[in-house]
Short mmCIF file of C-alpha atoms in Angstrom, two decimals:
data_model
loop_
_atom_site.label_atom_id
_atom_site.label_comp_id
_atom_site.label_asym_id
_atom_site.label_seq_id
_atom_site.Cartn_x
_atom_site.Cartn_y
_atom_site.Cartn_z
CA GLN P 17 -23.33 26.29 83.57
CA VAL P 18 -24.84 29.17 85.39
CA GLN P 19 -26.78 29.54 88.37
CA LEU P 20 -29.27 32.51 88.73
CA VAL P 21 -30.76 33.88 92.66
CA GLU P 22 -33.66 36.40 92.67
CA SER P 23 -34.60 37.86 96.26
CA GLY P 24 -36.35 41.30 96.79
CA GLY P 25 -39.95 40.66 96.41
CA GLY P 26 -42.39 40.49 98.89
CA LEU P 27 -45.75 42.63 99.26
CA VAL P 28 -46.60 46.44 98.56
CA GLN P 29 -49.59 48.98 98.01
CA PRO P 30 -50.39 49.85 94.86
CA GLY P 31 -47.90 52.62 94.15
CA GLY P 32 -45.17 51.42 95.96
CA SER P 33 -42.14 50.62 95.32
CA LEU P 34 -39.18 46.97 94.88
CA ARG P 35 -35.91 46.64 93.90
CA LEU P 36 -35.35 42.84 92.94
CA SER P 37 -31.65 41.29 92.65
CA CYS P 38 -30.53 38.46 90.59
CA GLU P 39 -27.12 37.29 91.80
CA ALA P 40 -25.47 34.81 88.91
CA SER P 41 -22.86 32.68 89.85
CA GLY P 42 -20.39 29.93 88.04
CA ARG P 43 -19.73 30.38 84.35
CA THR P 44 -20.80 33.92 83.97
CA PHE P 45 -18.49 35.28 81.91
CA ASN P 46 -20.63 33.55 79.15
CA ILE P 47 -23.36 35.74 80.04
CA ASN P 48 -24.50 38.13 76.87
CA SER P 49 -27.51 39.54 78.20
CA MET P 50 -29.61 39.26 81.55
CA GLY P 51 -33.52 40.04 82.10
CA TRP P 52 -36.72 39.49 84.29
CA TYR P 53 -39.61 37.59 83.15
CA ARG P 54 -42.86 37.37 85.28
CA GLN P 55 -45.60 35.03 85.47
CA ALA P 56 -48.77 35.79 86.97
CA PRO P 57 -51.55 32.58 87.80
CA GLU P 58 -52.93 31.29 84.88
CA LYS P 59 -51.21 33.79 82.09
CA GLN P 60 -48.63 32.96 80.31
CA ARG P 61 -44.75 33.97 81.19
CA GLU P 62 -43.69 37.76 79.54
CA LEU P 63 -41.15 39.03 79.16
CA VAL P 64 -40.02 42.39 81.77
CA ALA P 65 -36.75 43.63 80.64
CA SER P 66 -33.54 42.61 79.58
CA ILE P 67 -30.62 44.22 79.35
CA THR P 68 -27.12 43.19 77.21
CA ASN P 69 -23.66 43.28 77.89
CA GLY P 70 -23.79 46.46 75.95
CA GLY P 71 -26.32 48.24 78.12
CA LYS P 72 -29.00 47.45 75.73
CA THR P 73 -32.60 47.72 77.50
CA THR P 74 -35.56 46.53 77.03
CA TYR P 75 -39.81 46.30 78.09
CA ALA P 76 -42.53 45.74 78.11
CA ASP P 77 -45.24 47.99 76.91
CA SER P 78 -46.96 47.65 80.71
CA VAL P 79 -43.94 48.86 82.75
CA LYS P 80 -42.16 51.26 80.86
CA GLY P 81 -41.64 54.60 82.65
CA ARG P 82 -42.33 52.81 85.82
CA PHE P 83 -39.39 49.75 85.96
CA SER P 84 -35.86 49.93 85.47
CA ILE P 85 -33.55 47.15 84.45
CA SER P 86 -29.39 47.38 85.65
CA ARG P 87 -26.73 45.55 85.91
CA ASP P 88 -23.59 45.18 87.88
CA HIS P 89 -20.89 43.05 86.16
CA ALA P 90 -18.24 43.51 88.69
CA LYS P 91 -20.94 41.81 90.98
CA ASN P 92 -22.50 39.61 88.65
CA MET P 93 -25.70 41.04 89.65
CA VAL P 94 -29.02 42.64 87.76
CA TYR P 95 -31.70 44.47 90.02
CA LEU P 96 -34.81 45.96 88.77
CA GLN P 97 -36.30 48.77 90.03
CA MET P 98 -40.27 48.59 90.17
CA ASN P 99 -41.54 51.91 90.73
CA ASN P 100 -45.86 52.88 90.65
CA LEU P 101 -46.52 49.46 91.19
CA LYS P 102 -50.22 47.87 90.43
CA PRO P 103 -52.13 44.84 91.29
CA GLU P 104 -51.70 43.52 87.43
CA ASP P 105 -47.76 43.84 88.39
CA THR P 106 -48.67 41.22 90.22
CA ALA P 107 -46.72 38.07 89.83
CA VAL P 108 -43.75 35.55 90.04
CA TYR P 109 -40.52 37.08 88.64
CA HIS P 110 -37.93 35.29 86.74
CA CYS P 111 -34.28 36.16 86.31
CA ASN P 112 -33.07 34.98 83.16
CA ALA P 113 -29.11 34.91 81.52
CA GLU P 114 -28.55 34.36 77.84
CA ALA P 115 -25.20 32.94 77.56
CA ILE P 116 -23.18 31.55 74.60
CA VAL P 117 -21.48 27.97 75.25
CA ASN P 118 -19.38 27.28 71.99
CA VAL P 119 -17.37 29.29 69.39
CA GLU P 120 -19.95 28.65 66.96
CA GLY P 121 -22.56 31.30 68.96
CA ALA P 122 -24.64 28.67 70.41
CA LYS P 123 -26.81 29.67 73.17
CA ARG P 124 -28.14 28.97 76.56
CA THR P 125 -31.09 30.63 78.17
CA HIS P 126 -30.63 29.95 82.20
CA TRP P 127 -33.74 31.11 84.48
CA GLY P 128 -33.46 31.69 88.51
CA GLN P 129 -36.37 30.08 90.86
CA GLY P 130 -38.32 33.48 91.45
CA THR P 131 -39.13 35.80 93.70
CA GLN P 132 -43.62 36.91 94.40
CA VAL P 133 -43.82 39.82 94.12
CA THR P 134 -47.69 41.20 95.36
CA VAL P 135 -49.04 44.17 94.89
CA SER P 136 -52.11 44.64 97.04
CA SER P 137 -54.38 46.96 99.45
#
């Protein structure tokens, strides 16, 4: 199995920046992609950004140009650099990892517990 632990959330003023970190442990060799999702109160969880082992990135339209996802494979880490934060970015941010669990290519998604990001003046 894979365990994910996020850190780096906090309170920041609009226009500020935060860097979220996620450390993966366990059977990390099975991971083929990682990403960040967020969920605000009374809203559905949405994909913020994802990155494959090959470095392909995907971003939500609402964060393009402001957020950047990156990975450090040697350290089993994934990061989310968030710049020019807006109040609407306020949410719990969850790290996820997609793992291939058998030779047939079956996939399993793992989730961290989340870290709170609050953007407010």
